[in-house]
Amino acid sequence: PSSFFEKYSLLKTGILIPFNMEPVPSPFSPSEFSAGHGPWTVDNRVRTRAGRTLLGGVWPGGGTTLRLEGGVPPGATALAHVPVPDAGLYLGAEVRKALAEAGVEVAGGVLRGTVLDAPAPRRLLYEHRTPLAEALAVMNERSHNLYAALLFKRAGAALTGRGSWASGERAVAEMLARRRLGDAGRTRIVDGSGLSLDNRVTAGLLAQCLASFDQDLLRGPVLEASLPVSGQTGTLQGRLGGPGLAGRVRAKTGTLNDVRVRSLCGYAAGPPGHPGYAFAIVLNGAGASHARIDELVAEIARAR
């Protein structure tokens, strides 16, 4: 749906462009930015304002204009990663820029076209494979919906030989069954990002799944290392960074604005000499907020 395209940037490519935001002295004035080249225009609505850094980008109207939104506090700098709507055009723009910097004169702009069938057999020049740990780190630290969708289908392909929403759903169901985490068919995961309103899962099952992976010496460390760290990295860089909390929580955030859902699932280190905890908090409705979740996580981290 077009609403998902705008709000969550569910695009056809996994390429991300970085935007460095620099605050300006005047409050509520547009912050300055620098970014990679591309065949689009930028509508910069990021403002210099008090509070925590909050940055994002959407592509309203089909991906010809990038709208940057959010705020940067005075004296701070921030980096935002925004997915690219057309990887081919972006690559062409970068190649054109590199040629120009090397002194090669390039006429015209970057266009999308069709490559005619060559008479000679085609030869694969290079194949890139991303290790799972690296893909998980991008997915979890940046809350990257496309990576989640692709890994979901990749799990389905590993199980059935064909990656699809249906095979991904089956792969998740079989994983839960192998770990004896089934709940009589009440759980249903139909996408990798959690954006679909057809997903059904309880906080209890999520916590049990995290606890199961914590006991998995092969896969558990890979999962935990991919999660944002409180007050330090990813989507938790600006959260849970107070005394006694910074660096002690690794967790994945979750947000659905249309139906007001807020969640946080992961691991909290216990006080010295005490074990840590696997936790999952899912709040629905008007009272759901990240602030309330952070209060609950702080209580968990202090528990003995």
XYZ file of C-alpha atoms in Angstrom:
304
model
C 0.000 0.000 0.000
C 1.139 3.541 -0.732
C 0.791 4.476 2.948
C 3.395 1.846 3.863
C 5.633 3.123 1.056
C 5.653 6.611 2.553
C 5.751 5.771 6.245
C 8.121 2.845 6.300
C 10.072 3.196 3.031
C 9.290 -0.352 1.905
C 11.353 -0.015 -1.234
C 12.790 -2.429 -3.764
C 16.419 -2.005 -2.788
C 18.620 -2.502 0.231
C 21.033 0.311 -0.653
C 21.194 3.027 1.992
C 22.435 6.579 1.529
C 23.944 8.359 4.556
C 22.965 11.933 5.436
C 25.174 13.908 7.820
C 23.103 16.511 9.667
C 24.729 19.657 11.101
C 22.651 21.887 13.436
C 22.572 25.633 12.820
C 22.708 28.306 15.551
C 19.107 29.498 15.120
C 16.525 27.281 16.871
C 13.872 25.720 14.628
C 15.854 26.607 11.503
C 16.568 23.957 8.880
C 19.651 21.896 9.695
C 22.319 21.657 7.013
C 23.022 18.294 5.403
C 25.430 16.556 3.070
C 24.717 13.355 1.206
C 25.604 11.133 -1.711
C 24.621 12.044 -5.267
C 21.438 10.753 -6.840
C 18.715 11.555 -9.423
C 16.333 13.123 -6.899
C 15.597 16.350 -5.106
C 15.801 16.753 -1.326
C 13.136 18.444 0.771
C 14.992 19.131 4.039
C 12.593 19.559 6.974
C 15.020 18.625 9.745
C 15.093 21.355 12.410
C 17.569 22.402 15.067
C 15.750 21.948 18.373
C 16.199 20.857 21.955
C 15.728 17.211 22.904
C 17.085 13.969 21.535
C 18.119 13.443 17.918
C 15.357 12.018 15.775
C 15.936 11.663 12.033
C 14.187 9.918 9.187
C 13.443 10.087 5.495
C 10.461 9.203 3.320
C 9.813 9.220 -0.420
C 6.305 10.658 -0.934
C 4.801 10.431 -4.393
C 6.821 7.574 -5.871
C 10.443 8.262 -5.030
C 11.491 11.377 -6.985
C 11.802 13.602 -3.900
C 13.393 12.639 -0.598
C 11.843 14.351 2.415
C 14.088 14.488 5.474
C 12.272 14.922 8.790
C 13.110 15.216 12.472
C 15.304 17.314 14.706
C 18.925 17.713 15.821
C 19.807 19.386 19.152
C 22.204 22.382 19.142
C 25.851 21.360 19.280
C 25.225 17.827 18.034
C 25.700 16.076 14.728
C 23.784 13.054 13.506
C 23.855 10.439 10.776
C 20.698 9.123 9.153
C 20.478 6.233 6.677
C 17.696 6.364 4.109
C 16.872 3.559 1.631
C 17.167 4.318 -2.072
C 14.053 3.818 -4.239
C 15.941 2.827 -7.397
C 19.302 1.100 -6.979
C 20.066 1.185 -10.710
C 19.653 4.940 -11.048
C 21.604 5.530 -7.862
C 24.481 3.362 -9.120
C 24.421 5.194 -12.454
C 24.624 8.560 -10.688
C 27.577 7.383 -8.595
C 29.396 6.015 -11.668
C 28.768 9.281 -13.529
C 30.175 11.238 -10.568
C 33.283 8.998 -10.379
C 33.932 9.412 -14.109
C 33.627 13.187 -13.864
C 36.027 13.281 -10.897
C 38.500 11.217 -12.948
C 38.385 13.801 -15.751
C 36.116 11.846 -18.100
C 33.576 14.072 -19.837
C 30.072 12.615 -19.542
C 27.233 14.021 -21.630
C 23.597 13.735 -20.583
C 22.019 12.396 -17.419
C 21.318 8.972 -16.009
C 18.450 7.052 -17.603
C 16.943 3.627 -17.166
C 16.907 1.494 -20.323
C 16.799 -2.066 -21.607
C 19.970 -4.038 -22.373
C 19.664 -5.820 -25.710
C 20.392 -9.524 -25.769
C 24.040 -10.026 -26.591
C 24.966 -12.653 -29.197
C 27.730 -14.062 -26.998
C 27.024 -15.890 -23.715
C 27.017 -13.590 -20.688
C 29.626 -14.072 -17.998
C 29.112 -13.378 -14.310
C 31.874 -11.010 -13.242
C 31.274 -10.906 -9.509
C 28.942 -12.345 -6.895
C 28.624 -10.675 -3.519
C 27.461 -12.627 -0.472
C 26.763 -10.886 2.828
C 27.409 -12.957 5.963
C 24.312 -13.484 8.091
C 25.833 -11.681 11.079
C 26.361 -8.511 9.012
C 22.840 -8.619 7.572
C 21.338 -9.116 11.044
C 23.317 -6.153 12.394
C 21.911 -3.840 9.707
C 18.391 -5.206 10.159
C 18.304 -4.905 13.930
C 20.416 -1.823 14.604
C 18.718 0.303 11.931
C 15.335 -1.436 12.156
C 15.608 -2.030 8.402
C 12.327 -3.405 7.080
C 13.652 -4.525 3.715
C 16.477 -6.567 5.232
C 13.912 -8.216 7.503
C 11.652 -9.075 4.561
C 14.539 -10.495 2.532
C 15.887 -12.604 5.407
C 12.356 -13.876 6.028
C 12.119 -15.070 2.421
C 15.697 -16.382 2.536
C 14.724 -18.593 5.474
C 11.815 -19.843 3.393
C 14.131 -20.591 0.483
C 16.458 -22.574 2.749
C 13.498 -24.695 3.827
C 11.578 -25.187 0.578
C 13.948 -24.084 -2.184
C 11.835 -21.030 -3.023
C 11.749 -17.744 -1.145
C 8.263 -16.320 -0.630
C 6.011 -14.931 2.077
C 4.382 -18.367 2.426
C 7.663 -20.278 2.711
C 9.023 -17.695 5.173
C 5.942 -18.132 7.340
C 6.438 -21.883 7.240
C 10.125 -21.539 8.179
C 9.248 -19.488 11.264
C 6.539 -21.974 12.281
C 8.951 -24.899 11.971
C 11.635 -23.050 13.954
C 9.164 -22.506 16.794
C 8.161 -26.174 16.661
C 11.798 -27.346 16.789
C 12.357 -25.199 19.880
C 9.078 -26.442 21.361
C 7.679 -22.935 21.482
C 4.408 -23.615 19.700
C 1.200 -22.173 21.113
C -1.540 -24.266 19.486
C -1.458 -22.329 16.247
C -2.238 -18.933 17.748
C 1.023 -17.421 16.484
C 1.210 -16.281 12.882
C 4.149 -14.422 11.331
C 3.425 -13.452 7.726
C 6.286 -11.030 7.035
C 9.782 -10.382 8.294
C 9.417 -6.757 9.354
C 6.345 -7.016 11.570
C 4.492 -4.328 9.601
C 1.632 -6.554 8.510
C -1.503 -6.276 10.631
C -2.071 -10.008 10.029
C 0.823 -10.935 12.341
C -0.201 -12.547 15.621
C 2.281 -13.092 18.457
C 2.322 -12.659 22.227
C 4.997 -10.990 24.332
C 5.288 -14.270 26.234
C 6.242 -16.218 23.136
C 8.787 -13.573 22.101
C 10.433 -13.747 25.534
C 10.512 -17.549 25.407
C 12.091 -17.402 21.953
C 14.800 -15.018 23.201
C 15.479 -17.265 26.187
C 15.770 -20.246 23.837
C 18.339 -18.491 21.683
C 20.252 -17.436 24.801
C 20.822 -21.161 25.442
C 21.889 -21.740 21.820
C 25.695 -21.536 21.831
C 25.870 -21.365 18.013
C 23.115 -18.897 17.066
C 22.529 -17.042 20.315
C 25.715 -14.922 20.306
C 25.079 -13.908 16.675
C 21.589 -12.693 17.530
C 22.627 -10.845 20.675
C 25.551 -9.110 18.958
C 23.204 -7.770 16.267
C 20.902 -5.977 18.713
C 21.183 -2.237 19.474
C 22.908 -1.350 22.756
C 21.183 0.982 25.208
C 22.502 4.541 25.045
C 25.151 3.581 22.497
C 24.104 2.153 19.129
C 21.297 1.917 16.602
C 17.708 2.642 17.557
C 18.657 2.608 21.258
C 21.367 5.223 20.933
C 19.066 7.867 22.413
C 17.270 5.583 24.884
C 18.077 3.910 28.202
C 21.362 5.764 28.450
C 21.062 6.873 32.065
C 23.255 5.792 34.986
C 23.157 2.051 35.493
C 21.413 1.415 32.158
C 23.802 2.490 29.383
C 25.387 -0.550 27.770
C 23.372 -3.037 29.846
C 20.440 -3.607 27.490
C 20.489 -5.135 24.017
C 17.086 -5.051 22.361
C 15.071 -4.572 19.169
C 12.527 -1.778 18.945
C 9.116 -2.044 17.291
C 6.678 0.651 16.199
C 3.333 0.677 14.370
C 1.881 4.170 14.263
C -1.444 3.464 12.547
C -2.596 1.088 15.287
C -0.462 2.556 18.096
C 1.863 -0.304 18.973
C 5.190 0.092 20.771
C 7.486 -2.784 21.681
C 10.968 -3.658 22.872
C 12.375 -7.196 23.024
C 15.820 -8.350 24.014
C 18.190 -8.913 26.920
C 18.959 -6.925 30.068
C 22.061 -7.586 32.151
C 21.322 -8.139 35.821
C 23.050 -6.342 38.706
C 26.578 -7.537 39.554
C 26.460 -11.113 40.738
C 22.933 -11.681 39.400
C 21.769 -13.281 36.121
C 20.360 -11.247 33.285
C 16.907 -11.441 31.777
C 15.278 -12.056 28.425
C 12.278 -9.764 28.102
C 9.567 -8.762 25.642
C 7.267 -5.787 26.159
C 4.444 -5.080 23.700
C 2.060 -2.188 24.374
C -1.102 -1.514 22.365
C -3.492 1.420 22.369
C -3.484 5.096 23.277
C -1.239 4.676 26.326
C 1.525 2.852 24.464
C 4.789 4.781 24.476
C 8.519 4.173 24.290
C 8.909 6.131 27.532
C 6.663 3.708 29.416
C 8.568 0.757 27.993
C 11.871 2.305 29.095
C 10.508 2.629 32.642
C 9.631 -1.063 32.659
C 13.034 -2.076 31.270
C 14.752 -0.016 33.964
C 12.811 -2.005 36.563
C 13.876 -5.269 34.920
C 17.538 -4.215 34.911
C 17.354 -3.441 38.658
C 15.653 -6.736 39.548
C 17.574 -9.261 41.634
